[in-house]
């Protein structure tokens, strides 16, 4: 028997291995196996097919060992991975690497170390081979590689032994191979006697008569478990920890009682995400407009698998989602609820858990590897109805019965994975995933992407509109502040116009809140010598460095390299370095000086690096513990604050002046979304947008909250200049350490593409940042008709690449594709 094994490597196709007779009965499709790769490496692969036909013309290696007794992925996942690889022009191995949590992948450089809190279970003793391996680890320095263990123990097939020790929590696996994965287990203690068996209780007390500590522990266990409580049908489970705390005894005392048969000590794997709050199970009451929209969605799904819900900001889309989730869960199916930012899961989780309790599952990249593996296994082991709230990576989870996908804020750029491959759009991937499960998809947004709205208007998607705010709240009034004119009149203080300051001050006096938005983190975007004009740049990237005051460092926002602020200018040797411009850190400092009595929070990448930081900042602002929230685009994404009456956009120009065909769309969406945070309850909210370019064509549409007018204007431009949705765009990126080589290779590649695709090819050109992490970059744009076969395009691109590699014309170059760039 031979197995086709998918490996997490960027190489096309699967790899064929012989299945040894010793594991032939246990190796199935979807199982993980450890296989040799190359001269010395070992990888965890997934069996994608089995065949009795031997491959020709090359020697086949044996599978080293099996890992699983049940599949770790489902069949639809393997099909989904293949679609992602085909559409986004990458390899299935790259998809596998991105999809599966690190804790489920073992490679050759695994380090094994002893678990410090390991206690051998009397009912599950170590085998002889396990004892030998454990003693070998104990005699080594802290941690030892798998290869070293094999040599020292003489066990060639050592992986099953290590796996068994992992299950018994005797050892810990750590990278280079794998992050530590430790399932969360809690030790419980219970009485051996059954409830109501008084003879057994008397016997238990007789057995501990001579040991006062054992008697104390027994009394404590009876009390905690409710053993003697009248009317209680079941006993409360008691953890070992709480019993030790209650009785004041040690673990040794409990072990002695277990040997006498008085108590049973057992371990239980528990979910890290058990909901402990109050469940009311009450669906939110809908307004007449929401009920009409809900009915239209159901009718739309009768003729379209995908429906767009175009609802203005604060129209109550989430309430509709909750009703739809309830409908699907009652059908005993699962729901995937995608959100663009982890921050949104904070507010959504609480709202959904009050209705659906522990059926709500959260999954995103801020979770530890242990937590992600737990969720993966939870979905793998159970087909129970649940709703998964997650960011883009949650499309990879092993759903068994997906009934509906909700993509909230479907226009968001955050759904697009940039690096590494697969460079997928989670919105589009989720639509395909839903179709593979026979599920319905609902896309929701106040400012849909141009492509999505075009598909809805041309009847490829269903369209339902919700044009009024919840409970009659009015859309905020927006005012443009011409900063050139304001500066001439002396109506600007620092970076703020007096009008913005006045509105924030009025909100604070009324006990209301304000949001100030600037899509640039750090303290100042540029450091410069005021004498000679020298600007410090990153050594690895062609970008100026951003000053961060909290660390007093200049930091590259592309590669993350920190630099000390020079005391003297490296160019003119004079002490003239100053910082220019504003980032959110500096905005926060300026706001503190203008409004000294207000409590200010900042929401950006720098303040939200830890897992719970999003939640803490948002909760504080929601509860009124802070009055002003300063933030980047994170504050624009669907957050619901009851008491915000003012929003100030500090600098709109940095969004509208970006050299990209989507610049106007991104700017309109972001500005309309951040404006929508104001006036969601009660009085009409007010928004100021500070700009030096008030005549820009997007502003009349913004002032009128006129998305449809903006769409008509934008779609006409897209058609004129042949951009999506009328074509599909593919960027070909070529990177090299040598600027001359990258130019030569990219021009050669582009000329060969023109021979195949004609005037559909543009470039090569330099992107706005032409060097990142020491690599020079060139970009070729390919415009393909929407009805063209992407697989044929992929084959043509790959053939060009293979020919250039064989001709030694790609030496040292990195080439990759970005399909449907954002």
PDB file of C-alpha atoms in Angstrom, residues 518-526 545-550 555-561 581-587 602-609 630-634 654:
ATOM      1  CA  UNK A 518      -5.760  58.843  12.602  1.00  0.00           C
ATOM      2  CA  UNK A 519      -4.631  55.879  10.528  1.00  0.00           C
ATOM      3  CA  UNK A 520      -0.987  56.070  11.562  1.00  0.00           C
ATOM      4  CA  UNK A 521       0.515  54.577  14.711  1.00  0.00           C
ATOM      5  CA  UNK A 522       3.646  55.705  16.531  1.00  0.00           C
ATOM      6  CA  UNK A 523       4.550  59.169  17.801  1.00  0.00           C
ATOM      7  CA  UNK A 524       5.830  60.831  14.613  1.00  0.00           C
ATOM      8  CA  UNK A 525       6.211  59.385  11.088  1.00  0.00           C
ATOM      9  CA  UNK A 526       9.447  61.172  10.282  1.00  0.00           C
ATOM     10  CA  UNK A 545      11.634  55.366  10.344  1.00  0.00           C
ATOM     11  CA  UNK A 546       8.740  56.135  12.693  1.00  0.00           C
ATOM     12  CA  UNK A 547       9.523  57.565  16.120  1.00  0.00           C
ATOM     13  CA  UNK A 548       7.893  55.819  19.123  1.00  0.00           C
ATOM     14  CA  UNK A 549       8.177  57.867  22.294  1.00  0.00           C
ATOM     15  CA  UNK A 550       7.251  55.096  24.778  1.00  0.00           C
ATOM     16  CA  UNK A 555      11.161  51.748  14.302  1.00  0.00           C
ATOM     17  CA  UNK A 556      10.694  50.406  10.787  1.00  0.00           C
ATOM     18  CA  UNK A 557       7.002  49.540  10.307  1.00  0.00           C
ATOM     19  CA  UNK A 558       7.884  47.051   7.547  1.00  0.00           C
ATOM     20  CA  UNK A 559      10.518  44.813   9.144  1.00  0.00           C
ATOM     21  CA  UNK A 560      10.176  45.912  12.792  1.00  0.00           C
ATOM     22  CA  UNK A 561      13.849  46.787  13.263  1.00  0.00           C
ATOM     23  CA  UNK A 581       4.196  64.815  11.895  1.00  0.00           C
ATOM     24  CA  UNK A 582       1.719  62.946  14.035  1.00  0.00           C
ATOM     25  CA  UNK A 583       0.921  59.354  14.917  1.00  0.00           C
ATOM     26  CA  UNK A 584      -1.665  58.087  17.413  1.00  0.00           C
ATOM     27  CA  UNK A 585       0.879  58.183  20.237  1.00  0.00           C
ATOM     28  CA  UNK A 586       1.460  61.907  19.709  1.00  0.00           C
ATOM     29  CA  UNK A 587      -2.264  62.553  19.232  1.00  0.00           C
ATOM     30  CA  UNK A 602      -5.500  54.484  22.599  1.00  0.00           C
ATOM     31  CA  UNK A 603      -6.394  51.597  20.267  1.00  0.00           C
ATOM     32  CA  UNK A 604      -3.676  50.664  17.778  1.00  0.00           C
ATOM     33  CA  UNK A 605      -1.230  47.854  17.062  1.00  0.00           C
ATOM     34  CA  UNK A 606       1.163  49.041  19.774  1.00  0.00           C
ATOM     35  CA  UNK A 607      -1.425  48.979  22.588  1.00  0.00           C
ATOM     36  CA  UNK A 608      -3.055  45.676  21.572  1.00  0.00           C
ATOM     37  CA  UNK A 609      -0.169  43.249  21.316  1.00  0.00           C
ATOM     38  CA  UNK A 630      -7.701  57.698  19.995  1.00  0.00           C
ATOM     39  CA  UNK A 631      -7.153  55.026  17.366  1.00  0.00           C
ATOM     40  CA  UNK A 632      -6.163  53.793  13.940  1.00  0.00           C
ATOM     41  CA  UNK A 633      -8.491  51.928  11.559  1.00  0.00           C
ATOM     42  CA  UNK A 634      -9.240  49.475  14.396  1.00  0.00           C
ATOM     43  CA  UNK A 654      -3.248  60.275   3.885  1.00  0.00           C
TER      44      UNK A 654
END
